[in-house]
Amino acid sequence: MRQDEIWTDEAARHYDTPGEGMFAAETLEPTVDRLVELADGGPALEFAVGTGRVAVPLSRRGVPVTGIELSRPMVAQLRTKASEDEIAVVVGDMATATAPGAYRLVYLVYNTISNLLSQAEQVACFRNAARHLAPGGRFLVELEVPQLRTLPPGQPATVFHADDSYVGLDAYDLLAQQLVSYHFRIDHQGQVSLFRSPHRYIWPSEMDLMAQLAGFELESRHADWSGAEFTAESTSHISVYRLPA
């Protein structure tokens, strides 16, 4: 599946969940706080800006934000919240598209780098971030740690959430280092809808090598946006890479 086949008009219309999930204040506010700190008064560029979940509140905190986004329907949804003057968006692939200017911070949140389905594309994304940064600039990536230990022996998939209105499962292809997330939603009439998204998962050590190939050094890694210690039990990480000054 191509990304433009996934992030359709329908997906964009249902993407935002104000006040809930990844739009909940307890998730979003620490994210924006950390990005304001890292931007350090300079402009920021968001790869895969989507509907502006992070870009809009970051812009309202005084950080000039530009975005790169492949999906025109997602950009259209962003435009209901912020004008081009407020958040400029370049329509294109985050691994190759170019935004004007030099930035203090490039960031990529909520596992979006895994939407690039080959190692070569992911390395190109790191290099694209480096091209956009001023000397000493930072590239932040938020990413889950692959949860392969949760796979039952001999089984290709694991359920990561289940309740009366939503069931989510991940199906793994271990040889290709890929997974497909299946999101089943059940409405109040019992009707079921399915949304699928493919990913290439990345181990932290592999991501560090991608960063080195692009000229970055690892500056910090934490388990979450609050700065918790990253350990062997962490299920996600916030990694910050920096270019030499």
mmCIF file of C-alpha atoms in Angstrom:
data_model
loop_
_atom_site.group_PDB
_atom_site.id
_atom_site.type_symbol
_atom_site.label_atom_id
_atom_site.label_comp_id
_atom_site.label_asym_id
_atom_site.label_seq_id
_atom_site.Cartn_x
_atom_site.Cartn_y
_atom_site.Cartn_z
ATOM 1 C CA MET A 1 0.000 0.000 0.000
ATOM 2 C CA ARG A 2 1.259 3.473 -0.895
ATOM 3 C CA GLN A 3 0.967 6.203 1.722
ATOM 4 C CA ASP A 4 -1.309 8.271 -0.532
ATOM 5 C CA GLU A 5 -3.658 5.259 -0.643
ATOM 6 C CA ILE A 6 -3.799 5.227 3.155
ATOM 7 C CA TRP A 7 -4.144 8.907 4.066
ATOM 8 C CA THR A 8 -7.277 9.556 2.040
ATOM 9 C CA ASP A 9 -10.059 12.128 2.482
ATOM 10 C CA GLU A 10 -11.889 9.732 4.789
ATOM 11 C CA ALA A 11 -8.783 9.029 6.903
ATOM 12 C CA ALA A 12 -8.087 12.759 7.216
ATOM 13 C CA ARG A 13 -11.670 13.506 8.282
ATOM 14 C CA HIS A 14 -11.486 10.972 11.115
ATOM 15 C CA TYR A 15 -7.867 11.537 12.144
ATOM 16 C CA ASP A 16 -8.404 14.212 14.795
ATOM 17 C CA THR A 17 -9.751 13.124 18.181
ATOM 18 C CA PRO A 18 -9.825 16.404 20.141
ATOM 19 C CA GLY A 19 -9.024 15.905 23.807
ATOM 20 C CA GLU A 20 -8.565 12.146 23.453
ATOM 21 C CA GLY A 21 -5.825 9.701 22.478
ATOM 22 C CA MET A 22 -2.775 11.424 21.025
ATOM 23 C CA PHE A 23 -4.727 14.728 21.134
ATOM 24 C CA ALA A 24 -5.171 14.506 24.916
ATOM 25 C CA ALA A 25 -3.619 17.368 26.844
ATOM 26 C CA GLU A 26 -1.469 15.033 28.938
ATOM 27 C CA THR A 27 0.105 13.728 25.722
ATOM 28 C CA LEU A 28 0.252 16.891 23.657
ATOM 29 C CA GLU A 29 1.383 19.476 26.210
ATOM 30 C CA PRO A 30 4.672 17.748 27.212
ATOM 31 C CA THR A 31 5.390 17.222 23.504
ATOM 32 C CA VAL A 32 5.003 20.912 22.706
ATOM 33 C CA ASP A 33 6.934 21.962 25.814
ATOM 34 C CA ARG A 34 9.933 19.861 24.773
ATOM 35 C CA LEU A 35 9.865 21.082 21.169
ATOM 36 C CA VAL A 36 9.737 24.730 22.290
ATOM 37 C CA GLU A 37 12.831 24.064 24.389
ATOM 38 C CA LEU A 38 14.718 22.386 21.535
ATOM 39 C CA ALA A 39 13.782 25.040 18.955
ATOM 40 C CA ASP A 40 15.526 27.536 21.247
ATOM 41 C CA GLY A 41 13.859 30.555 19.680
ATOM 42 C CA GLY A 42 14.459 29.450 16.081
ATOM 43 C CA PRO A 43 12.214 28.017 13.358
ATOM 44 C CA ALA A 44 11.132 24.368 13.279
ATOM 45 C CA LEU A 45 10.279 21.988 10.455
ATOM 46 C CA GLU A 46 7.896 19.072 10.983
ATOM 47 C CA PHE A 47 8.220 16.048 8.708
ATOM 48 C CA ALA A 48 4.782 14.487 8.098
ATOM 49 C CA VAL A 49 2.964 17.430 9.646
ATOM 50 C CA GLY A 50 -0.420 15.783 9.049
ATOM 51 C CA THR A 51 -3.415 17.745 10.306
ATOM 52 C CA GLY A 52 -1.253 19.916 12.536
ATOM 53 C CA ARG A 53 -1.740 18.049 15.812
ATOM 54 C CA VAL A 54 1.651 19.299 17.041
ATOM 55 C CA ALA A 55 2.427 22.105 14.587
ATOM 56 C CA VAL A 56 -0.604 24.220 15.453
ATOM 57 C CA PRO A 57 -0.060 24.425 19.238
ATOM 58 C CA LEU A 58 3.710 24.769 18.691
ATOM 59 C CA SER A 59 3.122 27.715 16.370
ATOM 60 C CA ARG A 60 0.818 29.286 18.950
ATOM 61 C CA ARG A 61 3.675 29.053 21.452
ATOM 62 C CA GLY A 62 5.673 31.394 19.221
ATOM 63 C CA VAL A 63 7.771 28.892 17.251
ATOM 64 C CA PRO A 64 7.702 29.527 13.468
ATOM 65 C CA VAL A 65 6.681 26.141 12.017
ATOM 66 C CA THR A 66 6.865 24.810 8.461
ATOM 67 C CA GLY A 67 5.651 21.353 7.476
ATOM 68 C CA ILE A 68 6.260 18.701 4.850
ATOM 69 C CA GLU A 69 3.308 16.395 4.184
ATOM 70 C CA LEU A 70 2.616 13.812 1.474
ATOM 71 C CA SER A 71 -1.178 13.703 1.873
ATOM 72 C CA ARG A 72 -3.167 16.591 0.400
ATOM 73 C CA PRO A 73 -6.303 15.585 2.367
ATOM 74 C CA MET A 74 -4.326 15.845 5.613
ATOM 75 C CA VAL A 75 -3.089 19.308 4.582
ATOM 76 C CA ALA A 76 -6.662 20.327 3.786
ATOM 77 C CA GLN A 77 -7.663 19.330 7.315
ATOM 78 C CA LEU A 78 -4.760 21.351 8.724
ATOM 79 C CA ARG A 79 -5.995 24.365 6.760
ATOM 80 C CA THR A 80 -9.198 24.357 8.826
ATOM 81 C CA LYS A 81 -6.991 25.248 11.823
ATOM 82 C CA ALA A 82 -4.135 27.369 10.448
ATOM 83 C CA SER A 83 -3.533 29.429 7.311
ATOM 84 C CA GLU A 84 -0.525 29.196 4.985
ATOM 85 C CA ASP A 85 0.801 32.365 6.618
ATOM 86 C CA GLU A 86 0.692 30.662 10.008
ATOM 87 C CA ILE A 87 2.077 27.254 8.972
ATOM 88 C CA ALA A 88 3.534 26.885 5.487
ATOM 89 C CA VAL A 89 3.371 23.359 4.069
ATOM 90 C CA VAL A 90 5.357 21.742 1.266
ATOM 91 C CA VAL A 91 3.459 18.816 -0.267
ATOM 92 C CA GLY A 92 5.896 15.973 -0.773
ATOM 93 C CA ASP A 93 7.777 12.991 0.628
ATOM 94 C CA MET A 94 9.629 13.721 3.868
ATOM 95 C CA ALA A 95 12.622 11.712 2.610
ATOM 96 C CA THR A 96 13.159 13.947 -0.420
ATOM 97 C CA ALA A 97 11.041 17.135 -0.352
ATOM 98 C CA THR A 98 12.716 20.474 0.331
ATOM 99 C CA ALA A 99 11.333 23.318 2.424
ATOM 100 C CA PRO A 100 12.824 26.818 2.087
ATOM 101 C CA GLY A 101 15.147 28.144 4.760
ATOM 102 C CA ALA A 102 17.361 26.719 7.490
ATOM 103 C CA TYR A 103 15.951 25.436 10.776
ATOM 104 C CA ARG A 104 17.046 25.042 14.366
ATOM 105 C CA LEU A 105 14.880 21.958 14.773
ATOM 106 C CA VAL A 106 13.463 19.246 12.514
ATOM 107 C CA TYR A 107 11.115 16.834 14.245
ATOM 108 C CA LEU A 108 9.242 13.658 13.380
ATOM 109 C CA VAL A 109 6.722 12.419 15.938
ATOM 110 C CA TYR A 110 4.368 9.539 16.688
ATOM 111 C CA ASN A 111 6.264 6.743 14.863
ATOM 112 C CA THR A 112 5.926 8.429 11.481
ATOM 113 C CA ILE A 113 9.431 7.571 10.287
ATOM 114 C CA SER A 114 8.257 3.946 10.200
ATOM 115 C CA ASN A 115 5.814 4.893 7.419
ATOM 116 C CA LEU A 116 8.880 4.840 5.154
ATOM 117 C CA LEU A 117 8.947 1.175 4.242
ATOM 118 C CA SER A 118 12.598 0.609 3.356
ATOM 119 C CA GLN A 119 15.860 1.184 5.155
ATOM 120 C CA ALA A 120 17.094 3.284 2.228
ATOM 121 C CA GLU A 121 14.108 5.645 2.531
ATOM 122 C CA GLN A 122 14.623 5.979 6.272
ATOM 123 C CA VAL A 123 18.316 6.807 5.809
ATOM 124 C CA ALA A 124 17.290 9.367 3.152
ATOM 125 C CA CYS A 125 14.944 10.924 5.718
ATOM 126 C CA PHE A 126 17.822 11.464 8.136
ATOM 127 C CA ARG A 127 19.892 13.001 5.369
ATOM 128 C CA ASN A 128 17.002 15.246 4.384
ATOM 129 C CA ALA A 129 16.707 16.437 7.973
ATOM 130 C CA ALA A 130 20.428 17.255 8.003
ATOM 131 C CA ARG A 131 20.082 19.275 4.786
ATOM 132 C CA HIS A 132 17.421 21.459 6.380
ATOM 133 C CA LEU A 133 19.272 22.205 9.617
ATOM 134 C CA ALA A 134 21.582 25.055 10.451
ATOM 135 C CA PRO A 135 24.921 24.049 12.055
ATOM 136 C CA GLY A 136 24.269 22.778 15.559
ATOM 137 C CA GLY A 137 20.621 22.068 14.712
ATOM 138 C CA ARG A 138 18.702 19.128 16.124
ATOM 139 C CA PHE A 139 16.595 16.304 14.677
ATOM 140 C CA LEU A 140 14.071 14.733 17.054
ATOM 141 C CA VAL A 141 12.410 11.381 16.369
ATOM 142 C CA GLU A 142 9.639 9.802 18.459
ATOM 143 C CA LEU A 143 9.390 6.060 17.852
ATOM 144 C CA GLU A 144 8.130 2.878 19.452
ATOM 145 C CA VAL A 145 10.535 0.092 20.359
ATOM 146 C CA PRO A 146 9.569 -3.049 18.379
ATOM 147 C CA GLN A 147 7.588 -5.290 20.708
ATOM 148 C CA LEU A 148 8.647 -8.630 19.275
ATOM 149 C CA ARG A 149 8.801 -10.201 22.733
ATOM 150 C CA THR A 150 4.997 -9.995 22.864
ATOM 151 C CA LEU A 151 4.597 -12.315 19.868
ATOM 152 C CA PRO A 152 3.333 -15.775 20.913
ATOM 153 C CA PRO A 153 5.640 -18.578 19.704
ATOM 154 C CA GLY A 154 4.859 -19.435 16.097
ATOM 155 C CA GLN A 155 2.287 -16.627 15.727
ATOM 156 C CA PRO A 156 2.728 -13.669 13.311
ATOM 157 C CA ALA A 157 0.479 -11.159 15.102
ATOM 158 C CA THR A 158 -0.298 -9.734 18.514
ATOM 159 C CA VAL A 159 -3.279 -7.765 19.855
ATOM 160 C CA PHE A 160 -2.152 -4.456 21.381
ATOM 161 C CA HIS A 161 -5.586 -3.146 22.399
ATOM 162 C CA ALA A 162 -9.092 -4.552 22.772
ATOM 163 C CA ASP A 163 -12.307 -3.086 24.135
ATOM 164 C CA ASP A 164 -15.961 -2.832 23.108
ATOM 165 C CA SER A 165 -15.343 -0.158 20.469
ATOM 166 C CA TYR A 166 -11.793 -0.791 19.235
ATOM 167 C CA VAL A 167 -9.463 -3.716 18.556
ATOM 168 C CA GLY A 168 -5.907 -3.173 17.341
ATOM 169 C CA LEU A 169 -3.389 -5.766 16.260
ATOM 170 C CA ASP A 170 0.046 -5.791 14.666
ATOM 171 C CA ALA A 171 1.017 -8.456 12.120
ATOM 172 C CA TYR A 172 4.773 -8.881 11.670
ATOM 173 C CA ASP A 173 6.950 -9.915 8.751
ATOM 174 C CA LEU A 174 10.184 -10.627 10.596
ATOM 175 C CA LEU A 175 12.314 -11.187 7.512
ATOM 176 C CA ALA A 176 11.319 -7.863 5.929
ATOM 177 C CA GLN A 177 11.368 -6.059 9.326
ATOM 178 C CA GLN A 178 7.875 -4.804 8.621
ATOM 179 C CA LEU A 179 4.489 -4.869 10.268
ATOM 180 C CA VAL A 180 0.936 -3.933 9.371
ATOM 181 C CA SER A 181 -1.240 -2.374 12.064
ATOM 182 C CA TYR A 182 -4.925 -3.280 11.812
ATOM 183 C CA HIS A 183 -7.396 -0.951 13.539
ATOM 184 C CA PHE A 184 -10.936 -2.336 13.879
ATOM 185 C CA ARG A 185 -13.504 0.176 15.133
ATOM 186 C CA ILE A 186 -17.011 -0.833 16.174
ATOM 187 C CA ASP A 187 -19.739 1.800 16.221
ATOM 188 C CA HIS A 188 -22.815 1.850 18.466
ATOM 189 C CA GLN A 189 -24.785 -0.113 15.844
ATOM 190 C CA GLY A 190 -22.205 -2.876 15.730
ATOM 191 C CA GLN A 191 -20.812 -1.897 12.331
ATOM 192 C CA VAL A 192 -17.093 -2.571 11.949
ATOM 193 C CA SER A 193 -14.636 -0.431 9.984
ATOM 194 C CA LEU A 194 -11.012 -1.298 9.269
ATOM 195 C CA PHE A 195 -7.997 0.964 8.850
ATOM 196 C CA ARG A 196 -4.626 -0.572 7.931
ATOM 197 C CA SER A 197 -1.205 1.044 8.064
ATOM 198 C CA PRO A 198 2.106 -0.586 7.050
ATOM 199 C CA HIS A 199 5.369 0.198 8.825
ATOM 200 C CA ARG A 200 9.040 -0.714 8.813
ATOM 201 C CA TYR A 201 10.129 -0.986 12.417
ATOM 202 C CA ILE A 202 13.559 0.252 13.497
ATOM 203 C CA TRP A 203 15.687 -0.730 16.474
ATOM 204 C CA PRO A 204 17.273 2.195 18.365
ATOM 205 C CA SER A 205 20.790 1.017 17.479
ATOM 206 C CA GLU A 206 19.887 0.877 13.787
ATOM 207 C CA MET A 207 18.456 4.370 13.978
ATOM 208 C CA ASP A 208 21.673 5.633 15.581
ATOM 209 C CA LEU A 209 23.623 4.262 12.616
ATOM 210 C CA MET A 210 21.246 6.023 10.203
ATOM 211 C CA ALA A 211 21.942 9.218 12.099
ATOM 212 C CA GLN A 212 25.718 8.730 11.848
ATOM 213 C CA LEU A 213 25.433 8.246 8.083
ATOM 214 C CA ALA A 214 23.721 11.647 7.891
ATOM 215 C CA GLY A 215 26.346 13.381 10.027
ATOM 216 C CA PHE A 216 24.437 13.456 13.343
ATOM 217 C CA GLU A 217 25.485 12.601 16.865
ATOM 218 C CA LEU A 218 23.061 11.253 19.464
ATOM 219 C CA GLU A 219 22.489 13.994 22.035
ATOM 220 C CA SER A 220 19.850 12.375 24.246
ATOM 221 C CA ARG A 221 17.368 9.531 24.448
ATOM 222 C CA HIS A 222 14.471 9.297 26.880
ATOM 223 C CA ALA A 223 11.565 6.922 27.307
ATOM 224 C CA ASP A 224 8.915 9.635 26.988
ATOM 225 C CA TRP A 225 8.349 13.373 26.621
ATOM 226 C CA SER A 226 8.730 13.974 30.352
ATOM 227 C CA GLY A 227 12.366 12.841 30.227
ATOM 228 C CA ALA A 228 12.022 9.432 31.889
ATOM 229 C CA GLU A 229 15.072 7.185 31.687
ATOM 230 C CA PHE A 230 15.247 4.928 28.643
ATOM 231 C CA THR A 231 15.708 1.302 29.762
ATOM 232 C CA ALA A 232 15.480 -2.209 28.353
ATOM 233 C CA GLU A 233 11.814 -2.217 29.366
ATOM 234 C CA SER A 234 10.891 1.035 27.590
ATOM 235 C CA THR A 235 8.265 0.685 24.877
ATOM 236 C CA SER A 236 9.136 3.936 23.085
ATOM 237 C CA HIS A 237 11.829 6.568 22.909
ATOM 238 C CA ILE A 238 12.351 10.244 22.170
ATOM 239 C CA SER A 239 15.749 10.510 20.486
ATOM 240 C CA VAL A 240 17.462 13.835 19.778
ATOM 241 C CA TYR A 241 20.327 14.006 17.288
ATOM 242 C CA ARG A 242 22.523 17.039 16.694
ATOM 243 C CA LEU A 243 24.680 18.289 13.857
ATOM 244 C CA PRO A 244 28.135 19.620 14.687
ATOM 245 C CA ALA A 245 28.087 23.382 15.268
#
